[in-house]
Coordinates of C-alpha atoms and ligand atoms in Angstrom, one line a residue:
A29 CA -52.2 67.0 9.3
S30 CA -52.8 65.4 5.9
D31 CA -52.3 61.9 7.4
V32 CA -55.0 62.5 9.9
Y33 CA -57.4 63.6 7.1
K34 CA -56.5 60.5 5.0
R35 CA -57.2 58.2 7.9
Q36 CA -60.4 59.9 8.6
D37 CA -61.6 59.9 5.0
L38 CA -61.3 56.1 5.0
S39 CA -63.2 55.4 8.2
Y40 CA -66.1 57.8 7.4
G41 CA -66.4 56.6 3.9
G42 CA -67.7 59.8 2.5
N43 CA -70.0 61.0 5.3
N44 CA -69.3 64.7 4.7
K45 CA -70.7 66.0 7.9
D46 CA -69.0 63.6 10.3
R47 CA -65.8 63.9 8.4
M48 CA -65.9 67.6 8.8
K49 CA -66.6 67.4 12.5
F50 CA -63.7 65.0 13.0
R51 CA -61.5 67.2 10.9
L52 CA -62.4 70.1 13.0
A53 CA -61.6 68.3 16.3
E54 CA -58.3 67.0 14.8
T55 CA -57.4 70.4 13.6
Y56 CA -57.9 71.9 17.0
L57 CA -55.8 69.2 18.6
L58 CA -53.0 69.8 16.1
L59 CA -53.2 73.5 16.6
A60 CA -53.1 73.1 20.4
E61 CA -50.0 71.0 20.1
A62 CA -48.4 73.5 17.7
R63 CA -49.3 76.3 20.1
L64 CA -47.6 74.5 23.0
M65 CA -44.4 74.3 21.1
Q66 CA -44.6 77.8 20.0
N67 CA -45.3 79.0 23.5
N68 CA -42.1 77.4 24.7
A69 CA -40.3 80.1 22.7
Q70 CA -42.5 83.0 23.8
E71 CA -41.8 84.3 27.2
M72 CA -45.0 83.7 29.2
V73 CA -46.7 83.8 32.6
L74 CA -49.2 81.1 33.3
V75 CA -52.5 81.7 35.2
I76 CA -53.7 78.6 37.0
D77 CA -57.5 78.9 37.3
F78 CA -59.2 77.7 40.4
G79 CA -62.6 79.0 39.2
G80 CA -62.0 82.7 39.9
Q81 CA -64.4 85.2 38.5
Y82 CA -61.6 87.4 37.3
N83 CA -59.2 84.9 35.7
Q84 CA -59.3 86.6 32.3
L85 CA -58.7 90.0 33.9
I86 CA -55.5 88.7 35.4
A87 CA -54.2 87.6 32.0
R88 CA -55.2 90.8 30.4
R89 CA -53.4 92.9 33.0
V90 CA -50.3 90.8 32.7
R91 CA -50.4 91.2 28.9
E92 CA -50.9 94.9 29.2
S93 CA -47.6 95.1 31.0
G94 CA -46.0 93.5 28.0
V95 CA -45.8 89.8 29.0
Y96 CA -47.7 87.1 27.2
C97 CA -50.1 85.2 29.5
E98 CA -52.4 82.2 29.2
I99 CA -54.9 80.6 31.5
V100 CA -55.1 76.9 32.2
S101 CA -57.3 74.9 34.6
Y102 CA -55.7 73.8 37.9
K103 CA -56.6 70.2 36.7
H104 CA -53.5 70.0 34.5
S105 CA -50.6 67.9 35.7
L106 CA -47.4 69.6 36.8
E107 CA -45.7 68.1 33.7
A108 CA -48.1 69.9 31.4
I109 CA -47.5 73.1 33.3
K110 CA -43.7 72.7 33.1
A111 CA -44.0 71.9 29.4
K112 CA -45.4 75.5 28.9
N113 CA -42.1 76.8 30.4
P114 CA -43.6 79.7 32.2
K115 CA -41.5 82.5 33.8
G116 CA -44.0 82.8 36.5
I117 CA -47.3 81.3 37.8
I118 CA -50.3 83.1 39.2
F119 CA -53.1 81.3 41.1
T120 CA -56.5 82.8 40.7
G121 CA -59.3 83.2 43.3
G122 CA -62.1 80.7 43.5
P123 CA -65.4 80.0 45.2
N124 CA -64.1 77.1 47.4
S125 CA -62.5 77.1 50.9
A126 CA -58.9 75.9 50.8
Y127 CA -59.1 74.0 54.1
L128 CA -61.9 71.7 52.9
E129 CA -61.2 68.2 51.7
D130 CA -62.6 68.3 48.2
S131 CA -61.5 71.8 47.3
P132 CA -59.3 72.3 44.1
T133 CA -55.7 71.9 44.9
I134 CA -52.3 71.4 43.1
D135 CA -49.2 69.4 43.1
P136 CA -47.1 70.8 46.0
E137 CA -43.9 70.5 43.8
I138 CA -45.1 73.7 42.2
Y139 CA -43.7 75.5 45.3
T140 CA -40.2 74.0 45.0
W141 CA -39.8 73.8 41.3
G142 CA -38.1 77.2 41.3
V143 CA -40.6 79.3 39.2
P144 CA -42.1 82.2 41.1
V145 CA -45.7 81.8 42.2
L146 CA -48.2 84.5 43.1
G147 CA -51.4 83.4 44.8
I148 CA -54.5 85.7 44.6
C149 CA -57.4 85.3 47.1
Y150 CA -58.3 81.6 47.0
G151 CA -54.9 81.1 45.4
S152 CA -53.2 82.8 48.4
Q153 CA -55.3 80.8 50.9
L154 CA -54.4 77.6 49.1
M155 CA -50.7 78.3 49.1
M156 CA -50.8 79.2 52.9
H157 CA -52.9 76.1 53.7
M158 CA -50.6 73.8 51.8
L159 CA -47.4 75.2 53.2
G160 CA -48.5 75.1 56.9
G161 CA -50.3 78.4 57.5
H162 CA -53.8 78.5 59.0
V163 CA -56.8 79.4 56.9
C164 CA -60.3 79.5 58.3
V165 CA -63.6 81.3 58.2
A166 CA -62.9 85.0 58.7
P167 CA -64.6 86.6 61.8
E168 CA -65.3 89.7 59.6
R169 CA -65.6 88.9 55.9
E170 CA -64.5 91.7 53.6
Y171 CA -66.1 92.8 50.4
G172 CA -65.4 95.8 48.3
K173 CA -62.9 98.6 48.5
T174 CA -60.6 98.3 51.6
V175 CA -57.6 100.4 52.6
V176 CA -54.6 98.1 53.0
D177 CA -51.3 98.9 54.7
L178 CA -48.5 97.9 52.4
D179 CA -44.8 97.2 53.2
T180 CA -43.3 98.9 50.3
T181 CA -40.0 97.2 50.7
S182 CA -41.7 94.1 49.1
P183 CA -40.8 93.8 45.4
M184 CA -44.6 93.4 44.8
F185 CA -45.3 96.9 46.2
A186 CA -42.2 98.7 45.0
G187 CA -42.9 102.3 44.1
L188 CA -46.3 102.4 45.8
S189 CA -47.5 104.4 48.9
E190 CA -48.0 102.8 52.3
K191 CA -51.8 103.0 52.1
N192 CA -53.5 101.6 49.1
V193 CA -57.2 101.0 48.3
C194 CA -57.6 97.3 47.3
W195 CA -60.6 95.3 46.2
M196 CA -61.5 92.5 48.7
S197 CA -63.9 89.6 48.2
H198 CA -63.5 86.9 50.7
N199 CA -65.3 84.9 53.5
D200 CA -62.2 83.0 54.6
Y201 CA -58.9 84.5 55.6
I202 CA -55.3 83.6 56.4
E203 CA -55.2 83.7 60.2
T204 CA -51.5 82.9 60.3
A205 CA -49.0 82.8 57.5
A206 CA -47.0 79.7 56.7
P207 CA -43.5 79.3 58.2
G208 CA -40.9 81.2 56.2
F209 CA -43.3 83.9 55.1
K210 CA -43.1 87.6 56.0
I211 CA -46.4 89.5 56.2
V212 CA -46.2 92.5 53.8
A213 CA -49.7 93.9 53.9
S214 CA -52.6 93.9 56.4
T215 CA -56.0 95.5 57.2
P216 CA -57.7 95.7 60.6
N217 CA -59.8 92.7 59.7
C218 CA -57.2 90.8 57.7
P219 CA -53.9 90.2 59.5
V220 CA -52.3 88.6 56.3
A221 CA -53.5 90.7 53.3
A222 CA -50.2 89.8 51.6
A223 CA -47.2 87.7 52.4
E224 CA -43.9 86.7 50.8
D225 CA -41.1 84.2 51.0
A226 CA -38.5 85.9 48.9
A227 CA -36.1 82.9 49.1
R228 CA -38.7 80.5 47.6
K229 CA -40.1 83.3 45.3
L230 CA -43.6 82.7 46.7
Y231 CA -46.0 85.6 47.0
C232 CA -49.6 86.0 47.9
V233 CA -52.2 88.6 48.1
Q234 CA -55.7 88.3 49.7
F235 CA -57.1 91.1 47.6
H236 CA -57.6 91.3 43.8
P237 CA -54.9 93.3 42.0
E238 CA -56.4 92.4 38.6
V239 CA -59.6 94.4 39.4
L240 CA -59.5 98.1 38.4
H241 CA -61.0 99.0 41.8
T242 CA -57.6 98.1 43.3
E243 CA -55.5 101.2 43.0
N244 CA -52.2 100.4 41.3
G245 CA -53.2 96.8 40.8
T246 CA -51.7 96.7 37.4
K247 CA -48.5 98.1 38.8
M248 CA -48.5 95.2 41.4
L249 CA -48.9 92.6 38.7
S250 CA -46.2 94.2 36.6
N251 CA -44.0 94.4 39.6
F252 CA -44.5 90.6 40.0
V253 CA -43.7 89.8 36.4
Y254 CA -40.7 92.1 36.1
N255 CA -39.2 92.4 39.7
V256 CA -39.9 88.8 40.8
C257 CA -40.1 86.7 37.6
G258 CA -37.5 88.7 35.7
C259 CA -39.5 89.0 32.5
A260 CA -38.1 91.0 29.6
G261 CA -41.5 92.2 28.3
T262 CA -41.5 91.0 24.7
W263 CA -45.3 90.9 24.1
K264 CA -46.2 93.8 21.8
M265 CA -49.0 94.0 19.3
D266 CA -46.8 95.4 16.4
S267 CA -44.5 92.5 16.7
F268 CA -47.4 90.1 17.0
V269 CA -48.9 91.4 13.8
E270 CA -45.6 91.2 12.0
Q271 CA -44.8 87.7 13.2
T272 CA -48.3 86.4 12.5
V273 CA -48.3 87.8 9.0
A274 CA -45.0 86.0 8.4
E275 CA -46.3 82.7 9.9
L276 CA -49.5 82.9 7.8
K277 CA -47.4 83.4 4.6
E278 CA -45.3 80.4 5.4
R279 CA -48.2 78.2 6.5
I280 CA -50.6 79.0 3.6
G281 CA -47.9 79.1 0.9
D282 CA -49.9 79.5 -2.4
G283 CA -53.1 78.0 -0.9
K284 CA -56.5 79.6 -1.1
V285 CA -58.3 80.9 1.9
L286 CA -62.0 81.6 2.4
C287 CA -63.2 84.0 5.1
A288 CA -66.7 84.9 6.2
L289 CA -66.5 88.6 6.9
S290 CA -69.3 89.9 9.3
G291 CA -68.0 93.4 9.5
G292 CA -67.4 93.0 13.3
V293 CA -64.0 93.7 14.8
D294 CA -62.8 90.1 15.0
S295 CA -63.6 89.0 11.4
S296 CA -62.4 92.3 10.0
V297 CA -59.0 92.1 11.8
C298 CA -58.7 88.4 10.8
A299 CA -59.4 89.4 7.2
A300 CA -57.0 92.3 7.3
M301 CA -54.2 90.1 8.7
L302 CA -54.7 87.5 5.9
A303 CA -55.0 90.2 3.3
K304 CA -51.5 91.5 4.4
A305 CA -50.1 88.0 4.3
I306 CA -51.6 86.5 1.1
G307 CA -53.5 89.2 -0.8
K308 CA -55.4 87.8 -3.8
Q309 CA -55.3 84.2 -2.4
L310 CA -57.9 85.4 0.1
T311 CA -61.6 85.6 -0.7
C312 CA -63.9 87.3 1.8
V313 CA -67.6 86.7 1.7
F314 CA -69.8 89.4 3.3
V315 CA -73.5 88.7 3.6
D316 CA -75.9 91.6 3.9
H317 CA -78.8 89.9 5.7
G318 CA -80.7 93.1 5.8
L319 CA -80.3 93.3 9.6
L320 CA -77.2 95.5 9.7
R321 CA -76.8 98.9 11.3
K322 CA -77.3 101.9 9.1
N323 CA -74.5 102.3 6.5
E324 CA -72.7 99.3 7.8
R325 CA -72.6 97.5 4.5
E326 CA -71.2 100.6 2.8
E327 CA -68.5 100.9 5.4
V328 CA -67.4 97.3 5.1
C329 CA -67.4 97.5 1.3
A330 CA -65.4 100.7 1.4
V331 CA -62.6 99.0 3.4
F332 CA -62.5 95.6 1.9
G333 CA -64.2 96.0 -1.5
E334 CA -63.1 97.4 -4.9
G335 CA -60.9 100.4 -4.5
G336 CA -60.5 99.8 -0.7
Q337 CA -57.4 99.2 1.4
F338 CA -56.7 95.6 0.4
D339 CA -56.0 93.7 -2.7
I340 CA -58.2 90.7 -2.1
N341 CA -61.3 89.0 -3.7
F342 CA -64.3 90.5 -2.0
I343 CA -67.8 89.2 -2.5
C344 CA -70.8 91.2 -1.1
V345 CA -74.0 89.1 -1.2
D346 CA -77.2 91.1 -1.1
A347 CA -79.4 88.5 0.7
R348 CA -81.8 90.9 2.3
E349 CA -84.9 89.7 0.5
R350 CA -84.1 86.1 1.4
F351 CA -83.8 86.8 5.1
Y352 CA -86.9 89.0 5.2
S353 CA -89.1 86.4 3.5
K354 CA -87.8 83.7 5.9
L355 CA -88.4 85.9 8.9
A356 CA -91.9 87.1 7.8
G357 CA -94.4 86.6 10.6
V358 CA -91.8 84.9 13.0
T359 CA -92.1 86.4 16.5
A360 CA -90.2 84.0 18.8
P361 CA -86.7 85.2 19.6
E362 CA -85.2 81.8 19.4
G363 CA -87.0 81.1 16.2
K364 CA -85.6 84.3 14.6
R365 CA -82.1 83.5 15.8
K366 CA -82.3 79.9 14.4
I367 CA -83.6 81.0 11.0
I368 CA -80.9 83.7 10.6
G369 CA -78.1 81.3 11.7
E370 CA -79.2 78.6 9.3
E371 CA -79.9 81.0 6.4
F372 CA -76.5 82.6 6.9
I373 CA -74.8 79.2 6.5
R374 CA -76.8 78.4 3.4
V375 CA -75.9 81.7 1.7
F376 CA -72.3 81.3 2.7
E377 CA -72.2 77.7 1.3
E378 CA -73.7 78.8 -2.0
E379 CA -71.0 81.4 -2.4
A380 CA -68.4 78.9 -1.4
K381 CA -69.6 76.4 -4.0
K382 CA -69.1 79.1 -6.7
I383 CA -65.5 79.5 -5.5
G384 CA -64.8 75.8 -5.4
A385 CA -62.3 74.0 -3.2
V386 CA -60.2 76.1 -0.9
D387 CA -57.3 75.1 1.4
Y388 CA -58.2 77.0 4.4
L389 CA -61.3 78.4 6.1
A390 CA -60.4 81.5 8.2
Q391 CA -62.2 82.3 11.4
G392 CA -61.9 85.3 13.8
T393 CA -62.0 83.1 16.9
I394 CA -60.4 85.0 19.8
Y395 CA -58.9 83.9 23.2
P396 CA -62.0 84.3 25.3
D397 CA -63.8 81.9 22.9
V398 CA -61.3 79.2 23.7
V399 CA -60.0 79.8 27.1
E400 CA -60.3 77.0 29.6
S401 CA -62.4 77.5 32.7
G402 CA -60.9 76.2 35.9
L403 CA -64.0 74.4 37.3
G404 CA -65.4 73.5 33.9
G405 CA -65.2 70.2 32.1
E406 CA -62.0 68.1 32.3
S407 CA -60.9 69.1 28.8
A408 CA -60.7 72.4 27.0
T409 CA -64.0 73.8 26.0
I410 CA -63.9 74.6 22.3
K411 CA -66.6 76.9 20.9
S412 CA -67.0 77.6 17.2
H413 CA -66.9 81.3 16.5
H414 CA -70.2 82.6 17.9
N415 CA -70.7 85.2 15.2
V416 CA -70.6 82.6 12.4
G417 CA -73.3 80.5 14.1
G418 CA -71.7 77.1 13.5
L419 CA -69.5 75.8 10.7
P420 CA -70.7 75.2 7.2
D421 CA -71.0 71.5 6.5
F422 CA -70.5 71.7 2.7
V423 CA -67.6 74.0 2.3
D424 CA -64.7 72.1 0.9
F425 CA -61.6 73.0 2.9
K426 CA -58.7 71.3 4.5
E427 CA -57.8 73.2 7.6
I428 CA -59.0 76.1 9.7
V429 CA -56.9 79.1 10.2
E430 CA -57.5 81.3 13.3
P431 CA -54.9 84.1 13.5
L432 CA -56.5 85.8 16.5
R433 CA -56.9 82.7 18.6
D434 CA -54.4 84.0 21.2
L435 CA -55.7 87.5 21.6
F436 CA -58.0 89.3 23.9
K437 CA -60.5 91.8 22.4
D438 CA -58.5 94.9 23.3
E439 CA -55.5 93.2 21.6
V440 CA -57.5 92.4 18.5
R441 CA -58.4 96.1 18.3
Q442 CA -54.8 97.1 18.7
S443 CA -53.8 94.7 16.0
G444 CA -56.4 96.2 13.7
R445 CA -54.9 99.6 14.2
E446 CA -51.5 98.2 13.4
L447 CA -52.9 96.8 10.2
G448 CA -54.3 100.2 9.3
L449 CA -58.0 99.5 9.7
P450 CA -60.1 102.7 10.2
E451 CA -60.9 103.6 13.8
N452 CA -64.7 103.3 13.3
L453 CA -64.2 99.6 12.4
V454 CA -61.7 98.8 15.0
A455 CA -63.5 100.5 17.9
R456 CA -66.9 99.1 16.8
Q457 CA -69.3 98.0 19.5
P458 CA -70.2 94.4 19.8
F459 CA -73.0 93.6 17.4
P460 CA -74.9 90.3 17.5
G461 CA -74.9 87.8 14.6
P462 CA -78.7 88.0 14.2
G463 CA -78.3 91.7 14.0
L464 CA -81.3 94.1 14.3
A465 CA -83.7 91.1 14.3
I466 CA -83.1 90.7 18.0
R467 CA -83.5 94.5 18.5
I468 CA -86.9 94.4 17.0
I469 CA -89.5 92.8 19.4
G470 CA -91.9 90.6 17.5
D471 CA -91.9 90.1 13.7
V472 CA -89.3 91.7 11.5
T473 CA -90.2 93.7 8.4
P474 CA -88.1 95.9 6.2
E475 CA -90.0 99.0 7.5
K476 CA -89.2 98.2 11.1
V477 CA -85.6 97.6 10.2
A478 CA -85.4 101.0 8.6
I479 CA -87.0 102.6 11.7
V480 CA -84.6 101.0 14.1
Q481 CA -81.6 101.8 11.9
D482 CA -82.4 105.5 11.7
A483 CA -83.1 105.8 15.4
D484 CA -80.0 103.9 16.3
A485 CA -77.8 106.0 14.1
I486 CA -79.1 109.2 15.7
Y487 CA -78.6 107.9 19.2
R488 CA -75.1 106.7 18.4
E489 CA -74.3 110.0 16.8
E490 CA -75.3 111.9 20.0
V491 CA -73.5 109.5 22.4
D492 CA -70.4 109.7 20.2
K493 CA -70.2 113.4 20.9
L494 CA -69.1 112.5 24.5
P495 CA -65.4 112.1 25.2
M496 CA -64.3 108.5 24.7
S497 CA -63.9 107.9 28.5
E498 CA -67.6 108.8 29.1
R499 CA -69.0 106.5 26.4
P500 CA -70.8 103.3 27.5
S501 CA -69.4 99.9 26.5
Q502 CA -72.5 99.4 24.4
Y503 CA -75.3 101.7 23.4
F504 CA -78.1 101.1 20.9
A505 CA -81.7 101.6 20.0
A506 CA -84.3 98.8 20.0
L507 CA -87.8 98.8 18.6
T508 CA -90.4 97.8 21.1
N509 CA -93.5 96.3 19.6
M510 CA -95.5 98.8 21.6
R511 CA -97.6 101.5 20.0
S512 CA -99.0 104.4 21.9
V513 CA -100.9 107.7 21.4
G514 CA -99.1 110.9 20.7
V515 CA -99.8 114.3 19.2
M516 CA -98.0 115.9 16.4
G517 CA -99.0 119.1 14.6
D518 CA -102.3 119.0 16.5
E519 CA -103.0 115.6 15.1
R520 CA -103.4 112.3 17.0
T521 CA -100.7 109.8 16.2
Y522 CA -100.6 106.1 17.1
D523 CA -97.0 104.9 16.6
Y524 CA -94.1 102.9 17.9
A525 CA -92.0 103.5 21.0
I526 CA -88.2 103.1 20.7
A527 CA -86.1 102.0 23.6
L528 CA -82.6 103.3 24.2
R529 CA -80.0 101.2 26.1
A530 CA -76.6 102.1 27.4
V531 CA -74.5 99.8 29.5
T532 CA -71.1 99.7 31.0
T533 CA -69.3 96.3 31.4
T534 CA -65.9 94.9 31.2
D535 CA -66.8 91.3 30.4
F536 CA -70.3 91.5 29.0
M537 CA -71.3 88.8 31.5
T538 CA -72.7 91.4 33.9
A539 CA -73.5 95.0 33.0
E540 CA -74.4 98.2 34.7
V541 CA -76.7 100.9 33.3
T542 CA -74.6 103.9 32.2
M543 CA -76.0 107.2 33.5
L544 CA -75.7 109.3 30.3
P545 CA -75.8 113.1 30.7
P546 CA -79.4 114.2 30.6
A547 CA -78.7 116.5 27.6
T548 CA -77.4 113.6 25.6
I549 CA -80.6 111.5 26.2
T550 CA -83.0 114.4 25.6
T551 CA -81.3 115.6 22.4
A552 CA -81.3 112.0 21.1
A553 CA -84.9 111.6 22.0
N554 CA -85.9 114.8 20.5
R555 CA -84.1 114.2 17.3
I556 CA -85.5 110.6 17.0
V557 CA -89.2 111.7 17.3
N558 CA -88.6 114.5 14.9
E559 CA -86.4 112.7 12.3
V560 CA -87.7 109.1 12.3
K561 CA -91.2 108.5 11.0
H562 CA -93.4 106.2 13.0
I563 CA -91.7 106.9 16.3
N564 CA -93.7 109.0 18.7
R565 CA -92.2 107.9 22.1
V566 CA -88.7 107.2 23.4
L567 CA -88.1 105.1 26.5
F568 CA -84.8 104.4 28.3
D569 CA -84.0 101.0 29.6
Y570 CA -82.7 101.2 33.2
T571 CA -82.1 97.5 33.8
T572 CA -78.8 95.9 34.7
K573 CA -77.7 92.5 33.5
P574 CA -78.7 90.3 35.3
P575 CA -81.7 90.2 35.4
A576 CA -82.0 91.6 31.9
T577 CA -79.7 90.7 29.0
I578 CA -78.0 93.4 27.0
E579 CA -79.9 92.6 23.9
F580 CA -83.6 92.6 24.0
E581 CA -84.2 89.1 22.5
Ligands
LIG20 N1 -63.7 81.3 48.6 C1 -62.6 82.0 49.3 C2 -63.2 82.9 50.3 O1 -64.4 83.1 50.4 C3 -61.9 82.7 48.2 C4 -62.7 83.8 47.6 C5 -62.0 84.4 46.4 O2 -61.1 83.8 45.8 N2 -62.5 85.5 45.9 O3 -62.4 83.5 51.1

């Protein structure tokens, strides 16, 4: 790595910004290579993405069953796929039709190379089409829950009943299976709902086992990885934490690491991991921009600060006034976001300058931030960590360290638990980088922040009385900029309306409105108007995403 930096220092002749960008790109490349080597040792199943909507779900389900799984675009060469040394391959669904000329395809050697392949939906149609079956437009397309007849002698369906509700989503279908294949599932509209060629270890399902609407879908995938691929199941969060801590120790040596701690799940787990590995060599900078939820700063300081769980250097910057004065009078959502992002970087840089040169900058990047998309650009899309809002230009560091880069969110939470972080931190809802500023419509003032903080705290307290399984994925209060007339103690009031939101989602790309028990909403509403000054009306947001977004701005 240091050779690369030296080369680069010469050619950019001191242009700090360009040099940093180049360093970053190079670092990612080196990391990717290193990861490739590392993956060769780790037992893994590879998902080949053909543009399916549920590609990440497939990988999550496989990992839940104890086998490490990564997603790569179908555009990779067979050599690159082989280099990953997978124990099994899974083709995802996709929007195209397998029988059309320009549709995504794959090197046919994938079927003879000896590693088991499971095709899902488009993946199943592609496999059949390539191997001599007949795929065409279905006379009756299927969408939604469908009862499928299973042949339970198939290793895929071992231990299941003969009728199983499966999630279907297709316009095309496999009219006849390819030679050598045995049909192991069907529906009245779909003669080949699943087929297998046990000798060649090729399997395909028209439905989506990765979607939770498919009963026993996770069992089917785990059947594939254990019964067909012969995996041992070595992917466990406790061993991941232990191994990563050891790797970080070795890689960092006696170097210094700087970490921007937001208080969110990812950066907290990242910091905890590093704290375990290198203790006092880690400095965490936490910026209170005055747009945090109620008591959030205190909670973060209690865990990471003086007298907390970890022996690290912890700096809490009170930048509230700075942010409030920059935001004064600004009403445009994008304007607010931009100001906050930029100011955050400035504050962080100032703190970093006080610390001086460090060896590593730690980031809580997680797998969904870096995963390739099948139909996307030719190369891997690399996003900087969205919560940090871009990388600081003037922080003097040599390399980036991202200990959570391979993990899905639920795995990050699990790692946090392994590291002993408190449940309220580990189970925390997603919270946007610009914080409450985008939950206050219009201009932001310290008074409005206090109003939304108090209302939000009451609402969350009430929802948190529900059992875990009934709680929405995300629930919060937002301050509308609307004022209306009310009456309190026989007096006219003219005050703000607060909006409550509750959504259920698995991926945060789409979201449904959560129907909370009426008592929860009315109690919360009652308490809010009684306990929070300047609120005289509570509204509930009944909009799905799309067309609305989860956040208000
Ligand atoms: N586009 C194909 C079809 O309509 C596959 C759909 C899918 O993979 N979900 O049948």
